[in-house]
CSV table of C-alpha atoms and ligand atoms in Angstrom, one decimal:
chain,number,residue,atom,x,y,z
H,1,ARG,CA,130.5,-152.3,76.6
H,2,LYS,CA,128.4,-155.4,77.1
H,3,SER,CA,129.8,-158.7,75.8
H,4,THR,CA,128.0,-160.0,72.8
H,5,VAL,CA,127.1,-163.6,72.1
H,6,VAL,CA,125.4,-165.1,69.0
H,7,VAL,CA,123.0,-168.0,69.8
H,8,THR,CA,121.7,-169.9,66.8
H,9,GLY,CA,118.2,-171.5,67.0
H,10,ALA,CA,117.2,-169.2,70.0
H,11,SER,CA,113.5,-169.3,69.2
H,12,SER,CA,112.8,-172.5,71.2
H,13,GLY,CA,114.1,-175.1,73.6
H,14,VAL,CA,117.7,-175.0,74.8
H,15,GLY,CA,118.7,-172.0,72.7
H,16,LEU,CA,115.9,-169.9,74.0
H,17,TYR,CA,116.7,-170.7,77.6
H,18,ALA,CA,120.4,-170.2,77.0
H,19,ALA,CA,119.6,-166.7,75.6
H,20,LYS,CA,117.7,-166.0,78.8
H,21,ALA,CA,120.4,-167.3,81.0
H,22,LEU,CA,123.1,-165.3,79.1
H,23,ALA,CA,121.0,-162.1,79.2
H,24,LYS,CA,120.7,-162.6,83.0
H,25,ARG,CA,124.5,-162.8,83.2
H,26,GLY,CA,124.8,-159.4,81.5
H,27,TRP,CA,125.4,-160.5,77.9
H,28,HIS,CA,123.9,-159.0,74.9
H,29,VAL,CA,122.4,-161.9,72.9
H,30,ILE,CA,122.0,-162.0,69.2
H,31,MET,CA,119.2,-164.4,68.7
H,32,ALA,CA,120.0,-165.9,65.3
H,33,CYS,CA,116.8,-167.5,64.1
H,34,ARG,CA,114.9,-168.5,60.9
H,35,ASP,CA,111.6,-167.2,62.1
H,36,LEU,CA,112.0,-163.7,63.7
H,37,ASP,CA,108.3,-163.4,64.5
H,38,LYS,CA,108.3,-166.6,66.5
H,39,ALA,CA,111.7,-165.7,68.1
H,40,GLY,CA,110.4,-162.4,69.3
H,41,LYS,CA,107.3,-163.9,70.8
H,42,ALA,CA,109.3,-166.6,72.4
H,43,ALA,CA,111.7,-164.1,74.0
H,44,GLU,CA,108.7,-162.1,75.3
H,45,SER,CA,106.9,-165.2,76.6
H,46,ILE,CA,109.8,-166.1,78.9
H,47,GLU,CA,110.5,-162.5,79.8
H,48,ILE,CA,114.0,-162.0,78.4
H,49,PRO,CA,114.5,-158.3,79.2
H,50,GLN,CA,114.0,-156.0,76.1
H,51,GLY,CA,117.2,-154.3,75.2
H,52,SER,CA,119.3,-157.4,76.2
H,53,TYR,CA,118.8,-159.1,72.8
H,54,THR,CA,118.7,-158.5,69.1
H,55,LEU,CA,116.8,-160.7,66.6
H,56,MET,CA,118.7,-161.5,63.4
H,57,HIS,CA,117.7,-163.8,60.6
H,58,ILE,CA,119.6,-166.9,59.7
H,59,ASP,CA,118.6,-170.1,57.9
H,60,LEU,CA,121.2,-172.7,58.7
H,61,GLY,CA,119.7,-174.9,56.0
H,62,SER,CA,121.0,-172.5,53.4
H,63,LEU,CA,124.7,-171.7,53.0
H,64,GLU,CA,123.9,-168.4,51.3
H,65,SER,CA,121.7,-167.4,54.2
H,66,VAL,CA,124.6,-168.1,56.6
H,67,ARG,CA,126.9,-165.8,54.6
H,68,ARG,CA,124.2,-163.1,54.5
H,69,PHE,CA,123.8,-163.3,58.3
H,70,VAL,CA,127.5,-162.7,58.8
H,71,ASP,CA,127.5,-159.8,56.4
H,72,ASN,CA,124.5,-158.2,58.3
H,73,PHE,CA,126.2,-158.8,61.6
H,74,ARG,CA,129.3,-157.0,60.4
H,75,ALA,CA,127.3,-154.2,58.7
H,76,ARG,CA,125.5,-153.5,61.9
H,77,GLY,CA,128.8,-153.0,63.7
H,78,PHE,CA,128.6,-155.8,66.2
H,79,THR,CA,131.6,-157.3,67.9
H,80,LEU,CA,131.6,-161.0,68.6
H,81,ASP,CA,132.8,-162.3,71.9
H,82,ALA,CA,131.2,-165.8,71.9
H,83,LEU,CA,129.2,-168.0,69.6
H,84,VAL,CA,126.8,-170.8,70.5
H,85,CYS,CA,126.0,-173.3,67.7
H,86,ASN,CA,122.7,-174.7,68.9
H,87,ALA,CA,120.1,-174.9,66.1
H,88,ALA,CA,119.2,-178.3,64.8
H,89,ILE,CA,116.5,-180.3,63.2
H,90,TYR,CA,115.5,-183.9,63.9
H,91,MET,CA,113.1,-185.5,61.4
H,92,PRO,CA,112.7,-189.1,62.4
H,93,LEU,CA,109.7,-189.9,60.3
H,94,ILE,CA,110.5,-188.7,56.8
H,95,LYS,CA,111.0,-191.3,54.1
H,96,GLU,CA,112.8,-189.1,51.5
H,97,PRO,CA,115.6,-186.7,52.2
H,98,LEU,CA,114.9,-182.9,52.1
H,99,ARG,CA,117.4,-180.7,50.4
H,100,SER,CA,119.1,-177.4,51.0
H,101,PRO,CA,119.0,-174.8,48.1
H,102,GLU,CA,122.5,-176.1,47.3
H,103,GLY,CA,121.1,-179.6,46.9
H,104,TYR,CA,122.6,-181.1,50.1
H,105,GLU,CA,120.6,-183.3,52.5
H,106,LEU,CA,118.9,-180.9,54.9
H,107,THR,CA,119.6,-182.4,58.4
H,108,MET,CA,123.3,-182.6,57.8
H,109,THR,CA,123.2,-179.1,56.2
H,110,THR,CA,121.3,-177.4,59.1
H,111,ASN,CA,123.1,-179.1,62.0
H,112,HIS,CA,126.6,-179.4,60.6
H,113,LEU,CA,127.4,-177.7,57.3
H,114,GLY,CA,125.6,-174.5,58.1
H,115,HIS,CA,127.4,-174.3,61.5
H,116,PHE,CA,130.7,-175.3,60.0
H,117,LEU,CA,130.5,-172.4,57.6
H,118,LEU,CA,129.3,-170.1,60.4
H,119,CYS,CA,132.2,-171.1,62.6
H,120,ASN,CA,134.7,-170.6,59.8
H,121,LEU,CA,133.4,-167.1,58.9
H,122,MET,CA,132.9,-165.9,62.5
H,123,LEU,CA,136.3,-167.1,63.6
H,124,GLU,CA,137.5,-163.8,62.0
H,125,ASP,CA,135.0,-161.8,64.2
H,126,LEU,CA,136.1,-163.6,67.3
H,127,LYS,CA,139.7,-163.0,66.5
H,128,ARG,CA,139.0,-159.2,66.1
H,129,SER,CA,137.3,-159.0,69.6
H,130,SER,CA,139.4,-157.6,72.4
H,131,TYR,CA,137.4,-159.5,75.0
H,132,GLY,CA,139.7,-161.5,77.2
H,133,ASP,CA,137.8,-164.8,77.3
H,134,ARG,CA,136.3,-165.6,73.8
H,135,ARG,CA,134.5,-168.9,73.5
H,136,LEU,CA,132.8,-171.0,70.8
H,137,VAL,CA,130.5,-173.7,71.9
H,138,ILE,CA,128.7,-176.4,69.8
H,139,LEU,CA,125.9,-178.5,71.2
H,140,GLY,CA,126.6,-182.2,71.3
H,141,THR,CA,124.4,-185.1,72.3
H,142,VAL,CA,124.6,-188.4,74.0
H,143,THR,CA,123.2,-190.1,70.9
H,144,HIS,CA,126.5,-189.4,69.1
H,145,ASN,CA,128.1,-191.9,71.4
H,146,PRO,CA,127.4,-195.7,71.3
H,147,ASP,CA,129.7,-196.1,74.3
H,148,GLU,CA,126.9,-194.7,76.5
H,149,LEU,CA,123.5,-196.2,77.2
H,150,GLY,CA,121.7,-193.3,75.5
H,151,GLY,CA,123.8,-193.8,72.3
H,152,LYS,CA,123.2,-197.6,72.0
H,153,ILE,CA,119.8,-197.4,70.4
H,154,PRO,CA,120.0,-198.1,66.7
H,155,PRO,CA,120.6,-196.8,64.2
H,156,ARG,CA,124.1,-195.9,65.4
H,157,PRO,CA,126.0,-193.0,63.9
H,158,ASP,CA,128.6,-194.0,61.3
H,159,LEU,CA,130.5,-191.7,59.1
H,160,GLY,CA,132.0,-194.6,57.2
H,161,ASN,CA,134.9,-193.1,55.1
H,162,LEU,CA,132.9,-190.0,54.3
H,163,GLU,CA,132.2,-191.4,50.8
H,164,GLY,CA,129.0,-189.3,50.6
H,165,PHE,CA,130.8,-186.0,51.3
H,166,ALA,CA,133.7,-187.0,49.0
H,167,GLU,CA,131.3,-187.6,46.1
H,168,GLY,CA,129.7,-184.2,46.4
H,169,PHE,CA,126.8,-185.0,48.8
H,170,LYS,CA,124.1,-184.2,46.1
H,171,GLU,CA,121.4,-186.3,44.7
H,172,PRO,CA,121.3,-189.3,44.7
H,173,ILE,CA,123.6,-189.1,47.7
H,174,SER,CA,122.0,-188.2,51.0
H,175,MET,CA,124.2,-189.7,53.8
H,176,ILE,CA,127.8,-188.9,54.8
H,177,ASP,CA,128.8,-192.5,54.3
H,178,GLY,CA,127.1,-192.7,50.9
H,179,LYS,CA,124.6,-195.3,52.1
H,180,SER,CA,120.8,-195.2,51.9
H,181,PHE,CA,118.8,-192.5,53.6
H,182,GLU,CA,118.0,-192.9,57.3
H,183,PRO,CA,116.8,-189.7,58.9
H,184,VAL,CA,117.6,-190.7,62.5
H,185,LYS,CA,121.1,-191.7,61.6
H,186,ALA,CA,121.5,-188.4,59.6
H,187,TYR,CA,120.8,-186.5,62.9
H,188,LYS,CA,123.3,-188.6,64.8
H,189,ASP,CA,126.0,-188.4,62.1
H,190,SER,CA,125.5,-184.6,62.1
H,191,LYS,CA,126.1,-184.5,65.8
H,192,VAL,CA,129.3,-186.5,65.5
H,193,CYS,CA,130.4,-183.9,62.9
H,194,ASN,CA,129.6,-181.2,65.4
H,195,VAL,CA,132.0,-182.8,68.0
H,196,LEU,CA,134.7,-183.4,65.3
H,197,THR,CA,134.3,-179.7,64.2
H,198,MET,CA,134.8,-178.5,67.8
H,199,ARG,CA,137.9,-180.7,68.2
H,200,GLU,CA,139.4,-179.7,64.9
H,201,LEU,CA,138.8,-176.0,65.7
H,202,HIS,CA,140.6,-176.5,68.9
H,203,ARG,CA,143.5,-178.3,67.2
H,204,ARG,CA,143.8,-175.7,64.4
H,205,TYR,CA,143.1,-172.4,66.3
H,206,HIS,CA,143.2,-172.6,70.0
H,207,GLU,CA,146.9,-172.0,70.5
H,208,SER,CA,147.2,-169.2,67.9
H,209,THR,CA,144.0,-167.4,68.9
H,210,GLY,CA,143.5,-168.2,72.6
H,211,ILE,CA,139.8,-168.9,71.9
H,212,THR,CA,138.2,-171.6,73.9
H,213,PHE,CA,136.3,-174.2,71.9
H,214,SER,CA,134.1,-176.8,73.6
H,215,SER,CA,130.9,-178.9,73.3
H,216,LEU,CA,128.4,-180.0,75.9
H,217,TYR,CA,125.7,-182.5,76.5
H,218,PRO,CA,123.3,-180.7,78.8
H,219,GLY,CA,121.2,-183.9,79.5
H,220,CYS,CA,118.0,-185.1,77.8
H,221,VAL,CA,115.8,-182.1,77.5
H,222,ALA,CA,112.8,-184.2,76.6
H,223,GLU,CA,110.3,-181.4,76.5
H,224,THR,CA,111.8,-179.2,73.8
H,225,PRO,CA,110.1,-179.1,70.5
H,226,LEU,CA,113.0,-181.0,69.0
H,227,PHE,CA,110.7,-184.0,69.0
H,228,ARG,CA,107.9,-182.1,67.3
H,229,ASN,CA,108.3,-184.3,64.2
H,230,HIS,CA,107.9,-187.5,66.1
H,231,TYR,CA,104.7,-189.5,66.7
H,232,PRO,CA,102.4,-187.8,69.2
H,233,LEU,CA,102.5,-190.7,71.5
H,234,PHE,CA,106.3,-190.6,71.6
H,235,GLN,CA,106.2,-186.9,72.5
H,236,LYS,CA,104.0,-187.8,75.4
H,237,LEU,CA,105.9,-190.8,76.7
H,238,PHE,CA,109.5,-189.7,76.1
H,239,PRO,CA,109.6,-187.1,78.9
H,240,LEU,CA,108.1,-189.5,81.4
H,241,PHE,CA,110.5,-192.3,80.3
H,242,GLN,CA,113.5,-189.9,80.8
H,243,LYS,CA,112.2,-188.6,84.1
H,244,TYR,CA,111.2,-191.8,85.8
H,245,ILE,CA,113.3,-194.5,84.1
H,246,THR,CA,116.6,-193.3,82.7
H,247,GLY,CA,116.9,-190.3,85.1
H,248,GLY,CA,118.4,-188.3,82.3
H,249,TYR,CA,115.6,-185.7,82.2
H,250,VAL,CA,116.7,-182.1,82.4
H,251,SER,CA,114.4,-179.0,82.3
H,252,GLN,CA,114.8,-176.4,79.5
H,253,GLU,CA,115.8,-173.8,82.2
H,254,LEU,CA,118.6,-176.0,83.5
H,255,ALA,CA,119.8,-176.9,80.0
H,256,GLY,CA,119.9,-173.2,79.2
H,257,GLU,CA,121.9,-172.4,82.4
H,258,ARG,CA,124.4,-175.1,81.5
H,259,VAL,CA,125.0,-173.6,78.0
H,260,ALA,CA,125.4,-170.1,79.6
H,261,ALA,CA,127.8,-171.5,82.1
H,262,VAL,CA,130.0,-173.1,79.4
H,263,ILE,CA,130.1,-169.8,77.6
H,264,ALA,CA,130.6,-167.5,80.6
H,265,ASP,CA,131.8,-169.1,83.8
H,266,PRO,CA,135.5,-169.3,84.6
H,267,GLU,CA,135.5,-173.0,85.4
H,268,TYR,CA,134.6,-173.9,81.8
H,269,LYS,CA,137.6,-172.1,80.3
H,270,GLN,CA,139.0,-175.3,78.9
H,271,SER,CA,139.4,-175.8,75.2
H,272,GLY,CA,138.9,-179.0,73.1
H,273,VAL,CA,136.6,-180.7,75.6
H,274,TYR,CA,133.1,-182.1,75.8
H,275,TRP,CA,131.2,-181.3,79.0
H,276,SER,CA,128.7,-183.6,80.6
H,277,TRP,CA,126.9,-183.7,84.0
H,278,GLY,CA,126.7,-186.4,86.5
H,279,ASN,CA,123.3,-186.9,88.0
H,280,ARG,CA,122.1,-185.0,85.0
H,281,GLN,CA,118.6,-184.3,86.2
H,282,LYS,CA,119.7,-182.6,89.4
H,283,LYS,CA,120.4,-178.9,89.6
H,284,GLU,CA,123.5,-179.5,91.7
H,285,GLY,CA,124.7,-182.3,89.3
H,286,LYS,CA,128.4,-181.8,88.8
H,287,SER,CA,130.0,-181.2,85.4
H,288,PHE,CA,132.9,-183.2,84.2
H,289,VAL,CA,134.9,-183.5,81.0
H,290,GLN,CA,133.7,-186.6,79.2
H,291,LYS,CA,135.4,-188.8,76.7
H,292,VAL,CA,133.7,-188.6,73.3
H,293,SER,CA,132.8,-191.5,71.1
H,294,PRO,CA,135.6,-193.4,69.2
H,295,GLN,CA,134.6,-191.7,65.9
H,296,ALA,CA,134.3,-188.3,67.4
H,297,ARG,CA,137.8,-188.6,68.9
H,298,ASP,CA,139.4,-189.9,65.7
H,299,ASP,CA,141.9,-187.2,64.6
H,300,GLU,CA,142.3,-188.5,61.1
H,301,LYS,CA,138.6,-188.5,60.6
H,302,ALA,CA,138.3,-185.0,62.0
H,303,GLU,CA,140.8,-183.7,59.5
H,304,GLN,CA,139.2,-185.5,56.6
H,305,MET,CA,135.7,-184.3,57.7
H,306,TRP,CA,137.1,-180.7,57.9
H,307,ASP,CA,138.6,-180.8,54.4
H,308,LEU,CA,135.5,-182.3,52.7
H,309,SER,CA,133.1,-179.9,54.6
H,310,ALA,CA,135.3,-177.0,53.6
H,311,LYS,CA,134.9,-178.0,49.9
H,312,LEU,CA,131.1,-178.4,50.3
H,313,VAL,CA,130.7,-175.0,51.8
H,314,GLN,CA,133.4,-173.5,49.6
H,315,THR,CA,135.7,-172.1,52.2
H,316,ALA,CA,138.5,-174.2,50.8
M,1,NDP,P1,114.4,-177.3,69.4
M,1,NDP,O1,113.7,-178.0,68.3
M,1,NDP,O2,113.5,-176.8,70.6
M,1,NDP,O3,115.2,-176.0,68.9
M,1,NDP,C1,115.9,-176.0,67.8
M,1,NDP,C2,116.1,-174.6,67.3
M,1,NDP,O4,116.8,-174.6,66.1
M,1,NDP,C3,114.8,-173.8,67.1
M,1,NDP,O5,115.0,-172.5,67.5
M,1,NDP,C4,114.7,-173.9,65.6
M,1,NDP,O6,114.0,-172.9,65.0
M,1,NDP,C5,116.1,-173.8,65.2
M,1,NDP,N1,116.3,-174.2,63.8
M,1,NDP,C6,116.0,-175.4,63.2
M,1,NDP,N2,116.3,-175.3,61.9
M,1,NDP,C7,116.9,-174.1,61.7
M,1,NDP,C8,117.4,-173.5,60.5
M,1,NDP,N3,117.4,-174.0,59.3
M,1,NDP,N4,117.9,-172.2,60.7
M,1,NDP,C9,117.9,-171.6,61.9
M,1,NDP,N5,117.4,-172.2,63.0
M,1,NDP,C10,116.9,-173.4,62.9
M,1,NDP,O7,115.5,-178.3,69.9
M,1,NDP,P2,116.4,-178.3,71.2
M,1,NDP,O8,116.4,-177.1,72.0
M,1,NDP,O9,116.1,-179.6,71.9
M,1,NDP,O10,117.8,-178.6,70.6
M,1,NDP,C11,118.8,-177.6,70.6
M,1,NDP,C12,120.2,-178.2,70.5
M,1,NDP,O11,120.4,-179.1,71.6
M,1,NDP,C13,120.4,-179.1,69.3
M,1,NDP,O12,121.7,-178.9,68.8
M,1,NDP,C14,120.3,-180.5,69.8
M,1,NDP,O13,121.0,-181.4,69.1
M,1,NDP,C15,120.8,-180.3,71.2
M,1,NDP,N6,120.4,-181.3,72.2
M,1,NDP,C16,119.1,-181.5,72.5
M,1,NDP,C17,118.8,-182.5,73.4
M,1,NDP,C18,117.4,-182.7,73.8
M,1,NDP,O14,117.1,-183.7,74.6
M,1,NDP,N7,116.4,-181.9,73.4
M,1,NDP,C19,119.8,-183.3,74.0
M,1,NDP,C20,121.1,-183.0,73.6
M,1,NDP,C21,121.4,-182.1,72.7
M,1,NDP,P3,112.4,-172.9,64.8
M,1,NDP,O15,111.9,-172.4,66.2
M,1,NDP,O16,112.1,-171.8,63.8
M,1,NDP,O17,111.9,-174.2,64.5
């Protein structure tokens, strides 16, 4: 049988191109998307071969929808050999927080809590697979890390002592640290949680299950629709800035190839690590294991974040 991988947010950008690259490597790709019509058209438009993918509905901004996705996946008899947590929203211009049906701030829910729940539920599916090299990969980003140039631009991520999570994360609370709403920081905080989740999955489950858990920063993929909610001028200038000034610019194809490599290629069978590429914009740029930010490598914080997230998504 073909190996099966679930890719969340495969209707655009990195996820779409990762789906294509994985299909090319012979995988069957479950494109887990919130808009199936859009996802189907996107797959056709970049010519992912029909028969190499299945479209399935998931809204990561709703915990109930995540549970329903897992039920459907199982009901259809799929086996899970790898999982890519890729979907994300970035809403830099909103003034007031949006909310999930559960009442949680939406950026943190979509990017972190939805995936946290998905990982916890689908760990069981990965465990059941007899595939010899099961992997779970969560997309990271340079902006999680103030130690790097790309992560120095304010507002910086800061989980504080997770006061917002501890207090239930519902109105009037909108940030993980319980402070006032800042949409750019919410995105960065959620990406720190993604890295902490990956490291905690590794610590808790790698040895007992043999599953490889990792994250990656594919480079700045400045042309994806992630920036669709930014000012139009920003959308125009940002790719040029990345291409000619920072040199961090990476095409969507190359980013997709990098995700596929971390899922499928033997040299990426290393658990608990965060992959990055030197000379990011170059096709032959070499990958290396990069140190994550001080908060993202804080084991105590990882455990605290895990326990509080489990309460919020009701797996604990
Ligand atoms: P895009 O905006 O192009 O793609 C995001 C995907 O997530 C889309 O398919 C979108 O669906 C989906 N999505 C959003 N909300 C939900 C939801 N509630 N339920 C299900 N799916 C949802 O962004 P990118 O491809 O740029 O980003 C993908 C990942 O890569 C993110 O995790 C991001 O943090 C990371 N990344 C991106 C970088 C970049 O420079 N672009 C750099 C480093 C990391 P829809 O099409 O319906 O909107």
